[in-house]
GROMACS .gro file of C-alpha atoms in nm:
model
  422
    1MET     CA    1  -0.746  -0.422  -1.165
    2MET     CA    2  -0.580  -0.491  -0.834
    3ILE     CA    3  -0.278  -0.288  -0.882
    4VAL     CA    4  -0.467   0.010  -1.015
    5LEU     CA    5  -0.723   0.006  -0.740
    6LEU     CA    6  -0.593   0.240  -0.488
    7THR     CA    7  -0.299   0.390  -0.663
    8THR     CA    8  -0.532   0.651  -0.808
    9HIS     CA    9  -0.570   0.763  -0.450
   10THR     CA   10  -0.218   0.911  -0.497
   11VAL     CA   11  -0.386   1.198  -0.695
   12VAL     CA   12  -0.544   1.289  -0.374
   13VAL     CA   13  -0.272   1.198  -0.114
   14ALA     CA   14   0.060   1.191  -0.296
   15GLN     CA   15   0.227   1.265  -0.630
   16THR     CA   16   0.358   0.959  -0.804
   17ASN     CA   17   0.706   1.080  -0.845
   18SER     CA   18   0.928   1.219  -0.576
   19THR     CA   19   1.265   1.394  -0.616
   20ASN     CA   20   1.348   1.318  -0.242
   21ASN     CA   21   1.451   0.954  -0.190
   22LEU     CA   22   1.366   0.991   0.186
   23GLU     CA   23   1.000   1.067   0.104
   24MET     CA   24   0.793   0.771   0.014
   25THR     CA   25   0.500   0.809  -0.224
   26LEU     CA   26   0.180   0.604  -0.182
   27GLN     CA   27   0.218   0.446  -0.529
   28SER     CA   28   0.564   0.326  -0.433
   29ALA     CA   29   0.434   0.191  -0.103
   30ILE     CA   30   0.160  -0.001  -0.275
   31GLN     CA   31   0.399  -0.144  -0.529
   32ARG     CA   32   0.647  -0.254  -0.264
   33THR     CA   33   0.364  -0.423  -0.065
   34LEU     CA   34   0.218  -0.603  -0.383
   35THR     CA   35   0.569  -0.727  -0.463
   36ASN     CA   36   0.663  -0.847  -0.108
   37SER     CA   37   0.351  -0.920   0.080
   38PRO     CA   38   0.354  -1.282   0.204
   39GLU     CA   39  -0.028  -1.252   0.243
   40LEU     CA   40  -0.067  -1.237  -0.133
   41HIS     CA   41   0.233  -1.461  -0.232
   42GLU     CA   42   0.043  -1.747  -0.042
   43PHE     CA   43  -0.205  -1.755  -0.322
   44THR     CA   44   0.079  -1.831  -0.578
   45TYR     CA   45   0.126  -2.169  -0.403
   46ARG     CA   46  -0.233  -2.236  -0.359
   47GLN     CA   47  -0.270  -2.193  -0.733
   48GLN     CA   48   0.020  -2.429  -0.799
   49ALA     CA   49  -0.138  -2.691  -0.573
   50LEU     CA   50  -0.465  -2.653  -0.776
   51GLU     CA   51  -0.276  -2.680  -1.099
   52GLY     CA   52  -0.165  -3.024  -0.968
   53GLU     CA   53  -0.525  -3.111  -0.874
   54ILE     CA   54  -0.641  -3.027  -1.228
   55LYS     CA   55  -0.389  -3.244  -1.381
   56THR     CA   56  -0.493  -3.524  -1.157
   57ALA     CA   57  -0.862  -3.466  -1.223
   58SER     CA   58  -0.799  -3.494  -1.600
   59LEU     CA   59  -0.651  -3.850  -1.580
   60LYS     CA   60  -0.859  -4.145  -1.720
   61PRO     CA   61  -0.894  -4.457  -1.515
   62GLU     CA   62  -0.571  -4.654  -1.510
   63ILE     CA   63  -0.526  -4.987  -1.688
   64THR     CA   64  -0.415  -5.271  -1.465
   65ALA     CA   65  -0.223  -5.568  -1.575
   66GLY     CA   66  -0.255  -5.898  -1.395
   67ILE     CA   67  -0.143  -6.258  -1.385
   68GLU     CA   68  -0.331  -6.554  -1.229
   69LEU     CA   69  -0.209  -6.909  -1.178
   70GLU     CA   70  -0.437  -7.200  -1.114
   71ASN     CA   71  -0.398  -7.580  -1.055
   72PHE     CA   72  -0.034  -7.588  -0.963
   73LEU     CA   73   0.166  -7.721  -0.672
   74GLY     CA   74  -0.144  -7.943  -0.575
   75THR     CA   75  -0.174  -8.312  -0.491
   76GLY     CA   76  -0.267  -8.601  -0.702
   77ASP     CA   77  -0.370  -8.527  -1.051
   78VAL     CA   78  -0.283  -8.163  -1.019
   79SER     CA   79   0.045  -8.211  -0.849
   80GLY     CA   80   0.343  -8.008  -0.994
   81THR     CA   81   0.278  -7.768  -1.272
   82LYS     CA   82   0.151  -8.009  -1.550
   83ASP     CA   83  -0.207  -7.885  -1.525
   84THR     CA   84  -0.125  -7.524  -1.449
   85GLU     CA   85  -0.349  -7.264  -1.605
   86MET     CA   86  -0.198  -6.916  -1.639
   87THR     CA   87  -0.412  -6.616  -1.719
   88LEU     CA   88  -0.272  -6.283  -1.835
   89THR     CA   89  -0.529  -5.995  -1.797
   90LEU     CA   90  -0.572  -5.624  -1.861
   91SER     CA   91  -0.844  -5.455  -1.666
   92SER     CA   92  -0.990  -5.096  -1.624
   93VAL     CA   93  -1.300  -4.885  -1.567
   94ILE     CA   94  -1.521  -4.725  -1.818
   95GLU     CA   95  -1.650  -4.413  -1.633
   96LEU     CA   96  -2.006  -4.338  -1.693
   97GLY     CA   97  -2.208  -4.022  -1.613
   98ASN     CA   98  -1.943  -3.768  -1.757
   99LYS     CA   99  -1.729  -3.806  -1.446
  100LEU     CA  100  -1.404  -3.710  -1.605
  101ASN     CA  101  -1.542  -3.379  -1.721
  102SER     CA  102  -1.709  -3.322  -1.391
  103ARG     CA  103  -1.381  -3.357  -1.211
  104LYS     CA  104  -1.204  -3.107  -1.438
  105VAL     CA  105  -1.472  -2.854  -1.410
  106PHE     CA  106  -1.476  -2.886  -1.025
  107ALA     CA  107  -1.089  -2.839  -1.012
  108LYS     CA  108  -1.100  -2.550  -1.248
  109ALA     CA  109  -1.392  -2.393  -1.041
  110GLN     CA  110  -1.159  -2.419  -0.728
  111SER     CA  111  -0.882  -2.222  -0.910
  112THR     CA  112  -1.127  -1.961  -1.010
  113LEU     CA  113  -1.237  -1.934  -0.654
  114VAL     CA  114  -0.881  -1.897  -0.532
  115GLU     CA  115  -0.815  -1.612  -0.769
  116ALA     CA  116  -1.132  -1.430  -0.642
  117GLN     CA  117  -1.020  -1.475  -0.293
  118LYS     CA  118  -0.677  -1.335  -0.391
  119GLN     CA  119  -0.848  -1.024  -0.528
  120VAL     CA  120  -1.051  -0.969  -0.204
  121GLN     CA  121  -0.719  -1.018  -0.006
  122THR     CA  122  -0.548  -0.767  -0.224
  123LEU     CA  123  -0.810  -0.514  -0.164
  124ASP     CA  124  -0.774  -0.561   0.213
  125VAL     CA  125  -0.396  -0.526   0.193
  126LEU     CA  126  -0.410  -0.220  -0.043
  127ALA     CA  127  -0.676  -0.052   0.202
  128GLU     CA  128  -0.443  -0.114   0.501
  129VAL     CA  129  -0.117   0.014   0.332
  130THR     CA  130  -0.322   0.321   0.238
  131ARG     CA  131  -0.458   0.373   0.595
  132ARG     CA  132  -0.103   0.338   0.745
  133TYR     CA  133   0.045   0.579   0.478
  134ILE     CA  134  -0.237   0.835   0.572
  135ASP     CA  135  -0.143   0.795   0.942
  136VAL     CA  136   0.214   0.909   0.861
  137LEU     CA  137   0.088   1.181   0.642
  138ALA     CA  138  -0.151   1.317   0.913
  139GLN     CA  139   0.121   1.281   1.181
  140GLN     CA  140   0.357   1.492   0.967
  141ALA     CA  141   0.089   1.763   0.955
  142LEU     CA  142   0.034   1.743   1.330
  143ILE     CA  143   0.413   1.783   1.381
  144ASP     CA  144   0.393   2.095   1.181
  145ALA     CA  145   0.115   2.222   1.388
  146GLN     CA  146   0.294   2.139   1.712
  147GLN     CA  147   0.614   2.303   1.582
  148GLU     CA  148   0.422   2.611   1.520
  149THR     CA  149   0.273   2.594   1.864
  150GLU     CA  150   0.629   2.565   1.994
  151THR     CA  151   0.738   2.882   1.804
  152LEU     CA  152   0.444   3.075   1.941
  153ALA     CA  153   0.516   2.945   2.294
  154ARG     CA  154   0.876   3.057   2.254
  155TYR     CA  155   0.757   3.400   2.135
  156THR     CA  156   0.506   3.413   2.415
  157TYR     CA  157   0.762   3.337   2.678
  158HIS     CA  158   0.992   3.616   2.553
  159ALA     CA  159   0.708   3.862   2.534
  160VAL     CA  160   0.608   3.777   2.904
  161THR     CA  161   0.966   3.787   3.018
  162LYS     CA  162   0.997   4.159   2.881
  163ARG     CA  163   0.677   4.262   3.065
  164VAL     CA  164   0.793   4.088   3.384
  165ASP     CA  165   1.129   4.262   3.356
  166ALA     CA  166   0.935   4.590   3.306
  167GLY     CA  167   0.739   4.529   3.615
  168ALA     CA  168   0.412   4.516   3.410
  169SER     CA  169   0.331   4.157   3.478
  170PRO     CA  170   0.380   3.923   3.782
  171VAL     CA  171   0.663   3.666   3.792
  172PHE     CA  172   0.424   3.364   3.798
  173GLU     CA  173   0.308   3.451   3.439
  174GLN     CA  174   0.669   3.412   3.312
  175GLN     CA  175   0.685   3.063   3.506
  176ARG     CA  176   0.368   2.961   3.337
  177ALA     CA  177   0.498   3.068   2.994
  178GLU     CA  178   0.814   2.878   3.075
  179ALA     CA  179   0.624   2.571   3.149
  180ALA     CA  180   0.400   2.612   2.836
  181LEU     CA  181   0.719   2.640   2.635
  182ALA     CA  182   0.852   2.303   2.782
  183ARG     CA  183   0.519   2.140   2.721
  184ALA     CA  184   0.522   2.248   2.359
  185ARG     CA  185   0.875   2.110   2.317
  186LEU     CA  186   0.767   1.782   2.468
  187ASP     CA  187   0.457   1.765   2.228
  188VAL     CA  188   0.693   1.802   1.934
  189VAL     CA  189   0.923   1.523   2.050
  190THR     CA  190   0.628   1.306   2.135
  191ALA     CA  191   0.479   1.354   1.787
  192GLN     CA  192   0.807   1.296   1.616
  193GLN     CA  193   0.851   0.962   1.799
  194THR     CA  194   0.496   0.853   1.715
  195LYS     CA  195   0.574   0.930   1.346
  196GLN     CA  196   0.871   0.695   1.358
  197SER     CA  197   0.650   0.425   1.499
  198MET     CA  198   0.408   0.490   1.224
  199ILE     CA  199   0.685   0.478   0.951
  200LYS     CA  200   0.792   0.132   1.091
  201SER     CA  201   0.427   0.012   1.080
  202LEU     CA  202   0.408   0.131   0.724
  203ALA     CA  203   0.741  -0.036   0.606
  204ILE     CA  204   0.630  -0.375   0.771
  205MET     CA  205   0.348  -0.390   0.515
  206TRP     CA  206   0.628  -0.489   0.254
  207GLY     CA  207   0.859  -0.670   0.514
  208GLU     CA  208   1.112  -0.378   0.581
  209LYS     CA  209   1.214  -0.368   0.933
  210ASP     CA  210   1.447  -0.076   0.905
  211PRO     CA  211   1.273   0.185   0.698
  212THR     CA  212   1.501   0.369   0.448
  213PHE     CA  213   1.263   0.669   0.433
  214THR     CA  214   1.203   0.938   0.682
  215GLY     CA  215   0.854   1.063   0.574
  216VAL     CA  216   0.580   1.043   0.302
  217LYS     CA  217   0.484   1.282   0.043
  218GLY     CA  218   0.156   1.429  -0.013
  219ASP     CA  219  -0.107   1.691   0.060
  220LEU     CA  220  -0.345   1.581   0.345
  221PHE     CA  221  -0.588   1.867   0.284
  222THR     CA  222  -0.663   1.780  -0.092
  223LEU     CA  223  -0.985   1.617  -0.080
  224GLN     CA  224  -1.242   1.528  -0.346
  225SER     CA  225  -1.613   1.503  -0.300
  226SER     CA  226  -1.788   1.173  -0.237
  227PRO     CA  227  -1.996   0.981  -0.479
  228SER     CA  228  -2.356   0.905  -0.415
  229LEU     CA  229  -2.460   0.610  -0.214
  230THR     CA  230  -2.668   0.491  -0.509
  231ALA     CA  231  -2.360   0.495  -0.740
  232LEU     CA  232  -2.152   0.297  -0.471
  233PHE     CA  233  -2.435   0.040  -0.430
  234ASN     CA  234  -2.411  -0.009  -0.814
  235THR     CA  235  -2.036  -0.042  -0.811
  236LEU     CA  236  -2.043  -0.289  -0.517
  237LEU     CA  237  -2.249  -0.557  -0.716
  238ASN     CA  238  -1.941  -0.607  -0.934
  239SER     CA  239  -1.660  -0.594  -0.670
  240PRO     CA  240  -1.460  -0.897  -0.574
  241ASN     CA  241  -1.617  -0.887  -0.226
  242LEU     CA  242  -1.940  -1.023  -0.386
  243GLU     CA  243  -1.781  -1.198  -0.684
  244VAL     CA  244  -1.597  -1.439  -0.439
  245TYR     CA  245  -1.957  -1.562  -0.338
  246THR     CA  246  -2.047  -1.609  -0.692
  247LYS     CA  247  -1.737  -1.820  -0.746
  248GLU     CA  248  -1.825  -2.026  -0.438
  249SER     CA  249  -2.179  -2.096  -0.565
  250ARG     CA  250  -2.027  -2.195  -0.902
  251LEU     CA  251  -1.785  -2.431  -0.724
  252GLN     CA  252  -2.073  -2.571  -0.529
  253ALA     CA  253  -2.267  -2.627  -0.843
  254SER     CA  254  -1.963  -2.818  -0.971
  255GLN     CA  255  -1.972  -3.020  -0.656
  256VAL     CA  256  -2.326  -3.100  -0.695
  257ARG     CA  257  -2.267  -3.217  -1.049
  258LEU     CA  258  -1.974  -3.428  -0.957
  259THR     CA  259  -2.189  -3.589  -0.686
  260GLN     CA  260  -2.479  -3.650  -0.928
  261ALA     CA  261  -2.231  -3.806  -1.171
  262ALA     CA  262  -2.119  -4.053  -0.893
  263ASN     CA  263  -2.479  -4.182  -0.897
  264GLN     CA  264  -2.400  -4.348  -1.226
  265SER     CA  265  -2.228  -4.679  -1.177
  266ASP     CA  266  -1.894  -4.735  -1.363
  267LEU     CA  267  -1.847  -5.032  -1.597
  268SER     CA  268  -1.546  -5.253  -1.499
  269TRP     CA  269  -1.389  -5.460  -1.768
  270THR     CA  270  -1.130  -5.737  -1.791
  271ALA     CA  271  -0.972  -5.905  -2.102
  272GLY     CA  272  -0.690  -6.144  -2.128
  273ILE     CA  273  -0.540  -6.458  -2.255
  274ARG     CA  274  -0.516  -6.801  -2.069
  275ARG     CA  275  -0.278  -7.085  -2.120
  276ILE     CA  276  -0.382  -7.437  -2.018
  277ASN     CA  277  -0.088  -7.663  -1.984
  278GLY     CA  278  -0.300  -7.979  -1.942
  279ILE     CA  279  -0.420  -7.967  -2.312
  280ASP     CA  280  -0.141  -7.749  -2.420
  281ASP     CA  281  -0.380  -7.486  -2.562
  282THR     CA  282  -0.465  -7.113  -2.519
  283ALA     CA  283  -0.791  -6.928  -2.487
  284PHE     CA  284  -0.916  -6.567  -2.456
  285VAL     CA  285  -1.109  -6.449  -2.144
  286ALA     CA  286  -1.326  -6.145  -2.096
  287GLY     CA  287  -1.556  -6.008  -1.842
  288VAL     CA  288  -1.756  -5.698  -1.747
  289SER     CA  289  -1.911  -5.603  -1.416
  290MET     CA  290  -2.119  -5.310  -1.270
  291PRO     CA  291  -2.247  -5.246  -0.920
  292LEU     CA  292  -2.630  -5.295  -0.863
  293PHE     CA  293  -2.841  -5.021  -0.708
  294ALA     CA  294  -2.541  -4.786  -0.649
  295GLY     CA  295  -2.729  -4.486  -0.731
  296ASN     CA  296  -2.941  -4.505  -0.401
  297ARG     CA  297  -2.625  -4.535  -0.196
  298ASN     CA  298  -2.520  -4.180  -0.303
  299ILE     CA  299  -2.854  -3.994  -0.255
  300GLY     CA  300  -2.767  -3.869   0.075
  301GLU     CA  301  -2.446  -3.687  -0.025
  302TYR     CA  302  -2.627  -3.547  -0.325
  303GLU     CA  303  -2.909  -3.391  -0.092
  304LYS     CA  304  -2.634  -3.253   0.126
  305GLN     CA  305  -2.444  -3.074  -0.154
  306ARG     CA  306  -2.773  -2.930  -0.284
  307ALA     CA  307  -2.854  -2.809   0.066
  308VAL     CA  308  -2.505  -2.633   0.084
  309GLN     CA  309  -2.559  -2.474  -0.252
  310GLY     CA  310  -2.891  -2.322  -0.122
  311GLN     CA  311  -2.696  -2.207   0.194
  312LEU     CA  312  -2.438  -2.020  -0.012
  313GLN     CA  313  -2.696  -1.825  -0.187
  314GLN     CA  314  -2.827  -1.702   0.154
  315GLN     CA  315  -2.487  -1.625   0.261
  316LYS     CA  316  -2.420  -1.396  -0.051
  317GLN     CA  317  -2.753  -1.207   0.029
  318THR     CA  318  -2.639  -1.168   0.399
  319ALA     CA  319  -2.293  -1.047   0.276
  320THR     CA  320  -2.463  -0.804   0.027
  321GLN     CA  321  -2.662  -0.655   0.297
  322ASN     CA  322  -2.355  -0.617   0.539
  323LEU     CA  323  -2.153  -0.462   0.268
  324TYR     CA  324  -2.431  -0.213   0.187
  325HIS     CA  325  -2.418  -0.126   0.572
  326GLN     CA  326  -2.045  -0.094   0.582
  327LEU     CA  327  -2.056   0.138   0.261
  328ASN     CA  328  -2.331   0.360   0.412
  329MET     CA  329  -2.157   0.405   0.741
  330ALA     CA  330  -1.811   0.468   0.561
  331LEU     CA  331  -1.986   0.725   0.333
  332VAL     CA  332  -2.151   0.900   0.623
  333ALA     CA  333  -1.825   0.917   0.824
  334ARG     CA  334  -1.635   1.049   0.514
  335ASN     CA  335  -1.898   1.318   0.434
  336ASN     CA  336  -1.909   1.432   0.806
  337ALA     CA  337  -1.538   1.450   0.786
  338LEU     CA  338  -1.556   1.660   0.480
  339LEU     CA  339  -1.797   1.887   0.630
  340ASN     CA  340  -1.567   1.937   0.937
  341VAL     CA  341  -1.272   2.011   0.715
  342GLN     CA  342  -1.471   2.283   0.513
  343THR     CA  343  -1.614   2.446   0.826
  344LEU     CA  344  -1.283   2.456   1.018
  345GLN     CA  345  -1.081   2.579   0.717
  346ASP     CA  346  -1.355   2.852   0.619
  347SER     CA  347  -1.532   2.947   0.937
  348ILE     CA  348  -1.332   2.847   1.242
  349ILE     CA  349  -0.957   2.875   1.192
  350PRO     CA  350  -0.945   3.204   1.006
  351PRO     CA  351  -1.129   3.391   1.293
  352LEU     CA  352  -0.908   3.223   1.551
  353VAL     CA  353  -0.604   3.336   1.371
  354GLN     CA  354  -0.727   3.700   1.363
  355ALA     CA  355  -0.829   3.670   1.738
  356LEU     CA  356  -0.493   3.555   1.834
  357GLU     CA  357  -0.331   3.844   1.660
  358LEU     CA  358  -0.557   4.083   1.842
  359VAL     CA  359  -0.522   3.927   2.189
  360GLU     CA  360  -0.148   3.908   2.147
  361GLN     CA  361  -0.127   4.294   2.073
  362ALA     CA  362  -0.386   4.369   2.357
  363TYR     CA  363  -0.165   4.162   2.598
  364ILE     CA  364   0.148   4.347   2.495
  365ASN     CA  365  -0.039   4.678   2.543
  366GLY     CA  366  -0.155   4.563   2.883
  367ARG     CA  367  -0.519   4.529   2.801
  368PHE     CA  368  -0.565   4.158   2.816
  369SER     CA  369  -0.423   3.900   3.068
  370TYR     CA  370  -0.179   3.616   2.996
  371PHE     CA  371  -0.452   3.371   3.045
  372GLU     CA  372  -0.666   3.506   2.762
  373TRP     CA  373  -0.375   3.507   2.525
  374VAL     CA  374  -0.284   3.152   2.603
  375SER     CA  375  -0.642   3.034   2.592
  376THR     CA  376  -0.694   3.170   2.239
  377ARG     CA  377  -0.356   3.015   2.126
  378GLN     CA  378  -0.478   2.683   2.257
  379GLU     CA  379  -0.815   2.708   2.086
  380LEU     CA  380  -0.633   2.765   1.757
  381LEU     CA  381  -0.418   2.457   1.820
  382ASN     CA  382  -0.726   2.244   1.895
  383ALA     CA  383  -0.886   2.373   1.569
  384LYS     CA  384  -0.588   2.282   1.365
  385GLN     CA  385  -0.557   1.938   1.529
  386ALA     CA  386  -0.930   1.882   1.467
  387LEU     CA  387  -0.871   1.990   1.097
  388ILE     CA  388  -0.586   1.727   1.071
  389GLN     CA  389  -0.801   1.452   1.220
  390SER     CA  390  -1.100   1.531   1.006
  391ALA     CA  391  -0.879   1.517   0.678
  392LYS     CA  392  -0.724   1.195   0.796
  393GLN     CA  393  -1.063   1.054   0.871
  394ALA     CA  394  -1.197   1.162   0.522
  395HIS     CA  395  -0.899   0.996   0.352
  396GLN     CA  396  -0.904   0.678   0.544
  397ARG     CA  397  -1.285   0.630   0.501
  398GLY     CA  398  -1.223   0.693   0.125
  399ALA     CA  399  -0.977   0.404   0.140
  400ASP     CA  400  -1.247   0.184   0.310
  401ILE     CA  401  -1.491   0.275   0.039
  402GLU     CA  402  -1.243   0.186  -0.245
  403SER     CA  403  -1.167  -0.139  -0.066
  404LEU     CA  404  -1.540  -0.226  -0.055
  405THR     CA  405  -1.618  -0.130  -0.422
  406ALA     CA  406  -1.284  -0.212  -0.582
  407GLN     CA  407  -1.302   0.124  -0.757
  408PRO     CA  408  -1.124   0.457  -0.704
  409LEU     CA  409  -1.335   0.743  -0.573
  410ALA     CA  410  -1.265   0.946  -0.885
  411ASP     CA  411  -1.419   0.682  -1.110
  412ALA     CA  412  -1.712   0.630  -0.869
  413ASN     CA  413  -1.770   1.016  -0.878
  414VAL     CA  414  -1.774   0.997  -1.265
  415THR     CA  415  -2.021   0.717  -1.249
  416SER     CA  416  -2.245   0.916  -0.991
  417SER     CA  417  -2.232   1.221  -1.214
  418SER     CA  418  -2.324   1.029  -1.526
  419SER     CA  419  -2.617   0.860  -1.341
  420GLU     CA  420  -2.740   1.208  -1.223
  421THR     CA  421  -2.712   1.358  -1.568
  422LYS     CA  422  -2.923   1.080  -1.714
   0.00000   0.00000   0.00000
């Protein structure tokens, strides 16, 4: 499930196969991160350590061999070794209260919890690599917009120069156009440098210090609708973000049973053979022992573990409420971003494009001033930048939602549609 989770986001952000080796796809970035992320590999060693604990927990009490000498090297009648008594014994413990099984269940519950924690960490890592990928994708779109602005600024400069040479416009308009062109070039260079920094941040996710790719592949403006909040809430109930609390509760329940088993005293036994030199004879010896009133000594620890068990239930309820809140806020932010994208694409940018064409022609014909031309061009640039930021916001909040629910938005949309149909 972990590997599949956010790779379906590539349908929205990037195609899974690229013919250009210099362009990174989202699926490739995710796969590299899953393969090389030290945050995730740490869990491999934690599981290995727990496997050792499971083996230890499965061991039965050891059998101890002993030897005891009596009445030797004394004085008088027991001088020397003539009356020595030597006893060879074997001793061990018979565990009562199902302690062996309780230890094994507790150790296995620890392993299950670590696996759930790994899933949560994997969700966080995949969400982060997706966000960094979208940062690069949005920056590429911004560079395209800045380069288009530079082209318009260069065209404006040449157009103003012609009018100045013809005496139809003052010289300061040419100087302002020249400064605007320089500013546009600077914006392009700055945006390109920022892109390189973002690429390095993305490559660091899988430990690559010198990225071998120069960009990412995808369509920033291909966006799918959001699922309903109810569908997301239902999906959240089965996500690893809450499952980890269930595993913790089961681990604590195992701890309670282990503590309860410790209330039952163990039976110690000893058996052996004794050699009595004084009468040149042998005899068998045996013995058993059990602590008295041991159950009362462990009652404090038992009550403590029961209290911790109740505390974990409250923590799960708190975490559920917090995750509901995070989902709600992420969904609101994404829906607002989607609305902005649609409005900018349909109702704001097209009229500004037409207005820029009209103002440009009017300036050339001498009806409008240079200021009106530049202002309209800047409005169009601002709208395009807002479109890029809104699309970026929609994708990143979608990644947040996927991280919380452990389910791609496409699947959540299907679930939402099915619920509405019913």
